[in-house]
């Protein structure tokens, strides 16, 4: 980003909660990790109704931030039919002023990666309307668990990519975060709420925690993405794909929770006999219907072809077209998979096949 | 464990089966394993983390596994009930698979569970299990462990929901189902969702809207619940598969209670016992059906 500026500040936990309250009171949608209250201790990114509900130290939320830029379902236009004539009303994108608070760097990095395809041959206006209406306050991550692999895809638990403001825990007993203001949008938010921020402190503690988190995650997986990409381009028919399909159920859980997956389906749904809506819904490449042609032909007939597509799109096709990996290493696909598919494990295998050695993680 | 491993190795070596579907150690607890060589059977494990119902992998819509050839599948008693349901519905043939039953002391709610089994971490279904030592399997291994503890968690939650007013209940489900994005993991992981073309995928006409708005989600989850009435064996794989933590087994659990109360039926391991769906009785208690 050309408008990168770095101003350093500090915010206490009480001021952070107060900042959220101020924003909500001003009519801003504030999205933050919220405990679901279930026995498993899950969290979700939710629009807060009051500032007392968010919790920054839980597990990675079930879903990524994607739904706040590409909702699971949205109306593109409404239509009405009257005596053979069809009237069409485009629906303006719903893009409320939003502040995302305390999101993990792997989630925050997702939208900038997806921006590339959303502004490729066609500019996706609803996507960019929401991107522009949103200020992102990221929070450095301690490294959640053994499924994390952000460091293997060029990020880290303290990456600032996609963030307007970065919060870093400093390790002080009283809590609080070191604050770095990274963009004009971030500077504008800080200016409007200046009283909530104090003079910079705790940088050394924040750096130490970041270094610890980075080495923890780096121990999970170590690959050379270029070697993996070359191998993928040359091994379309490798027996590996067949083997990977064995335990796959062919559901879309991996794509649903992915910060970078962005495929969608468009459907016309009638509301009664003479009017209805055209909607855009998330779609998932592991469904056989995803590629089923009207003719009955399906170019991806088997689950192994669909798994190959998912891996190749992320680590070969997208890098080839846009120069970056379509994966932020959050590990959600691995955590969510009901069949026990594990992307870090698959990448480790690809690295091995590509001839390099991946010593980190695994058995 | 040696007994299980040795048996599966023998089945592969003797050519009785081409593939063994069992459990192995995965990155986050136990996970399904598909093994085609005898040496690979060394990976097999079975303990309280063996939560999955592996009969799902025998589904006729899973071409890629059927292509491997006849399978031996490691099953708990509750999993056998799913196999029996599919036999009853002519979805599978009895000789099509070798059932390797394991005497079961209950499972955790999650494949990543740990510690002694207690009323907090035990799967909701295990408490009143009558199938811990299945009788219709081809092989039965292991010693019978102590009976699992009983979890009153789900029954209490269902009672709570039943005590809501209809408006409260509707609001509850509307909120809970708002997290559904229709990834279909509940359907895909289900051992009994075997339709080659799911109702929810039909477009001409469109019975269930594919959009994850309240109407589409209510339609889908209601259809799923009713299609599993008298079929669901309460394995819980739908709920575990849901990436957003939607408590789907509250729905199936309630339908299961209704099937017991109204029809005196719960899916068991005998495929010859007729199920309410697909059965006609001239002495039916309901007048409209006679």
PDB file of C-alpha atoms in Angstrom, chain A residues 38-40 42 44 46 62-64 67 72-73 145-147 242 245-253 256-257 265 267 269-272 279 281-282 284 287 289 292 302-304 331 334-336 338-342 345, chain B residues 24 27-28 31-34 36 43 52 56-57 61-65 67-68 109-110 120 153 179-190 197 201 206 209-213 215 237 239-246:
ATOM      1  CA  UNK A  38     -21.210 -23.637  23.470  1.00  0.00           C
ATOM      2  CA  UNK A  39     -19.437 -26.440  25.316  1.00  0.00           C
ATOM      3  CA  UNK A  40     -16.649 -26.509  22.748  1.00  0.00           C
ATOM      4  CA  UNK A  42     -15.995 -21.880  19.728  1.00  0.00           C
ATOM      5  CA  UNK A  44     -17.397 -16.436  15.680  1.00  0.00           C
ATOM      6  CA  UNK A  46     -19.979 -11.231  14.739  1.00  0.00           C
ATOM      7  CA  UNK A  62     -15.133 -20.701  13.061  1.00  0.00           C
ATOM      8  CA  UNK A  63     -15.519 -18.603   9.929  1.00  0.00           C
ATOM      9  CA  UNK A  64     -13.072 -16.125   8.416  1.00  0.00           C
ATOM     10  CA  UNK A  67     -18.605 -13.089   5.009  1.00  0.00           C
ATOM     11  CA  UNK A  72     -22.969 -16.117   2.067  1.00  0.00           C
ATOM     12  CA  UNK A  73     -26.047 -14.824   0.224  1.00  0.00           C
ATOM     13  CA  UNK A 145      -2.278 -24.652  17.237  1.00  0.00           C
ATOM     14  CA  UNK A 146      -0.529 -27.254  15.107  1.00  0.00           C
ATOM     15  CA  UNK A 147      -2.780 -26.525  12.110  1.00  0.00           C
ATOM     16  CA  UNK A 242      -6.447 -40.422  -6.177  1.00  0.00           C
ATOM     17  CA  UNK A 245      -9.741 -38.505  -2.398  1.00  0.00           C
ATOM     18  CA  UNK A 246     -10.200 -41.607  -0.259  1.00  0.00           C
ATOM     19  CA  UNK A 247     -11.222 -39.914   2.962  1.00  0.00           C
ATOM     20  CA  UNK A 248     -12.814 -36.800   1.416  1.00  0.00           C
ATOM     21  CA  UNK A 249     -16.581 -36.580   1.880  1.00  0.00           C
ATOM     22  CA  UNK A 250     -16.955 -34.079  -0.961  1.00  0.00           C
ATOM     23  CA  UNK A 251     -18.546 -31.432   1.229  1.00  0.00           C
ATOM     24  CA  UNK A 252     -17.743 -27.749   1.157  1.00  0.00           C
ATOM     25  CA  UNK A 253     -16.646 -27.191   4.758  1.00  0.00           C
ATOM     26  CA  UNK A 256     -16.809 -22.321   3.544  1.00  0.00           C
ATOM     27  CA  UNK A 257     -14.325 -21.515   6.300  1.00  0.00           C
ATOM     28  CA  UNK A 265     -23.177 -19.349  -7.634  1.00  0.00           C
ATOM     29  CA  UNK A 267     -29.566 -18.172  -8.722  1.00  0.00           C
ATOM     30  CA  UNK A 269     -35.431 -17.260  -6.778  1.00  0.00           C
ATOM     31  CA  UNK A 270     -39.088 -16.381  -7.210  1.00  0.00           C
ATOM     32  CA  UNK A 271     -41.065 -14.939  -4.301  1.00  0.00           C
ATOM     33  CA  UNK A 272     -44.486 -15.960  -5.556  1.00  0.00           C
ATOM     34  CA  UNK A 279     -28.981 -13.889  -5.549  1.00  0.00           C
ATOM     35  CA  UNK A 281     -24.422 -17.447  -2.908  1.00  0.00           C
ATOM     36  CA  UNK A 282     -21.159 -19.068  -1.849  1.00  0.00           C
ATOM     37  CA  UNK A 284     -17.798 -24.857  -3.172  1.00  0.00           C
ATOM     38  CA  UNK A 287     -19.302 -30.369  -4.905  1.00  0.00           C
ATOM     39  CA  UNK A 289     -22.566 -29.906  -8.992  1.00  0.00           C
ATOM     40  CA  UNK A 292     -21.830 -29.999 -13.795  1.00  0.00           C
ATOM     41  CA  UNK A 302     -14.221 -37.543  -9.602  1.00  0.00           C
ATOM     42  CA  UNK A 303     -13.467 -36.349  -6.097  1.00  0.00           C
ATOM     43  CA  UNK A 304      -9.762 -36.641  -6.813  1.00  0.00           C
ATOM     44  CA  UNK A 331      -5.477 -23.938   8.949  1.00  0.00           C
ATOM     45  CA  UNK A 334      -7.791 -28.827   8.309  1.00  0.00           C
ATOM     46  CA  UNK A 335      -9.638 -28.117  11.541  1.00  0.00           C
ATOM     47  CA  UNK A 336     -13.044 -28.219   9.854  1.00  0.00           C
ATOM     48  CA  UNK A 338     -14.986 -34.130   8.862  1.00  0.00           C
ATOM     49  CA  UNK A 339     -12.849 -36.665   7.000  1.00  0.00           C
ATOM     50  CA  UNK A 340      -9.529 -35.604   8.490  1.00  0.00           C
ATOM     51  CA  UNK A 341      -8.055 -34.055   5.328  1.00  0.00           C
ATOM     52  CA  UNK A 342      -5.149 -31.878   6.330  1.00  0.00           C
ATOM     53  CA  UNK A 345       0.050 -32.565   5.644  1.00  0.00           C
TER      54      UNK A 345
ATOM     55  CA  UNK B  24      -5.892 -43.952  12.417  1.00  0.00           C
ATOM     56  CA  UNK B  27      -3.109 -34.477  13.240  1.00  0.00           C
ATOM     57  CA  UNK B  28      -6.125 -33.633  15.439  1.00  0.00           C
ATOM     58  CA  UNK B  31      -9.528 -39.813  11.786  1.00  0.00           C
ATOM     59  CA  UNK B  32     -10.838 -42.169   9.108  1.00  0.00           C
ATOM     60  CA  UNK B  33      -8.211 -44.315   7.391  1.00  0.00           C
ATOM     61  CA  UNK B  34      -8.430 -46.032   4.019  1.00  0.00           C
ATOM     62  CA  UNK B  36      -5.122 -51.113   0.923  1.00  0.00           C
ATOM     63  CA  UNK B  43      -1.832 -47.630  11.565  1.00  0.00           C
ATOM     64  CA  UNK B  52     -16.941 -41.312  13.142  1.00  0.00           C
ATOM     65  CA  UNK B  56     -20.593 -43.342   5.422  1.00  0.00           C
ATOM     66  CA  UNK B  57     -17.690 -44.491   3.255  1.00  0.00           C
ATOM     67  CA  UNK B  61     -22.648 -42.386  -4.037  1.00  0.00           C
ATOM     68  CA  UNK B  62     -18.966 -42.691  -3.126  1.00  0.00           C
ATOM     69  CA  UNK B  63     -17.757 -44.083  -6.408  1.00  0.00           C
ATOM     70  CA  UNK B  64     -14.107 -43.498  -5.652  1.00  0.00           C
ATOM     71  CA  UNK B  65     -14.115 -45.881  -2.698  1.00  0.00           C
ATOM     72  CA  UNK B  67     -13.915 -48.639  -7.194  1.00  0.00           C
ATOM     73  CA  UNK B  68     -11.245 -49.914  -4.814  1.00  0.00           C
ATOM     74  CA  UNK B 109     -18.110 -36.092  21.601  1.00  0.00           C
ATOM     75  CA  UNK B 110     -15.069 -35.155  19.531  1.00  0.00           C
ATOM     76  CA  UNK B 120     -19.126 -34.069  30.190  1.00  0.00           C
ATOM     77  CA  UNK B 153     -26.800 -32.727  28.270  1.00  0.00           C
ATOM     78  CA  UNK B 179     -24.884 -19.539  10.723  1.00  0.00           C
ATOM     79  CA  UNK B 180     -25.575 -22.133   8.021  1.00  0.00           C
ATOM     80  CA  UNK B 181     -23.887 -21.338   4.692  1.00  0.00           C
ATOM     81  CA  UNK B 182     -25.034 -24.578   3.017  1.00  0.00           C
ATOM     82  CA  UNK B 183     -21.623 -26.172   2.727  1.00  0.00           C
ATOM     83  CA  UNK B 184     -23.500 -29.471   2.936  1.00  0.00           C
ATOM     84  CA  UNK B 185     -21.015 -31.018   5.348  1.00  0.00           C
ATOM     85  CA  UNK B 186     -23.945 -32.311   7.443  1.00  0.00           C
ATOM     86  CA  UNK B 187     -25.244 -34.114   4.378  1.00  0.00           C
ATOM     87  CA  UNK B 188     -21.919 -35.317   3.043  1.00  0.00           C
ATOM     88  CA  UNK B 189     -20.697 -36.785   6.322  1.00  0.00           C
ATOM     89  CA  UNK B 190     -24.018 -38.525   7.031  1.00  0.00           C
ATOM     90  CA  UNK B 197     -29.545 -36.690  -6.444  1.00  0.00           C
ATOM     91  CA  UNK B 201     -29.880 -30.143  -5.435  1.00  0.00           C
ATOM     92  CA  UNK B 206     -36.538 -26.109  -6.990  1.00  0.00           C
ATOM     93  CA  UNK B 209     -33.777 -22.895  -2.206  1.00  0.00           C
ATOM     94  CA  UNK B 210     -29.998 -23.060  -2.290  1.00  0.00           C
ATOM     95  CA  UNK B 211     -29.612 -19.578  -0.787  1.00  0.00           C
ATOM     96  CA  UNK B 212     -28.590 -19.569   2.867  1.00  0.00           C
ATOM     97  CA  UNK B 213     -31.300 -17.109   3.843  1.00  0.00           C
ATOM     98  CA  UNK B 215     -36.280 -19.564   4.190  1.00  0.00           C
ATOM     99  CA  UNK B 237     -21.353 -36.932  12.369  1.00  0.00           C
ATOM    100  CA  UNK B 239     -23.015 -31.951  14.004  1.00  0.00           C
ATOM    101  CA  UNK B 240     -19.316 -32.717  14.190  1.00  0.00           C
ATOM    102  CA  UNK B 241     -18.972 -31.965  10.472  1.00  0.00           C
ATOM    103  CA  UNK B 242     -20.657 -28.570  10.740  1.00  0.00           C
ATOM    104  CA  UNK B 243     -17.834 -26.024  10.546  1.00  0.00           C
ATOM    105  CA  UNK B 244     -19.949 -23.426  12.336  1.00  0.00           C
ATOM    106  CA  UNK B 245     -21.014 -25.537  15.305  1.00  0.00           C
ATOM    107  CA  UNK B 246     -24.754 -25.657  14.587  1.00  0.00           C
TER     108      UNK B 246
END
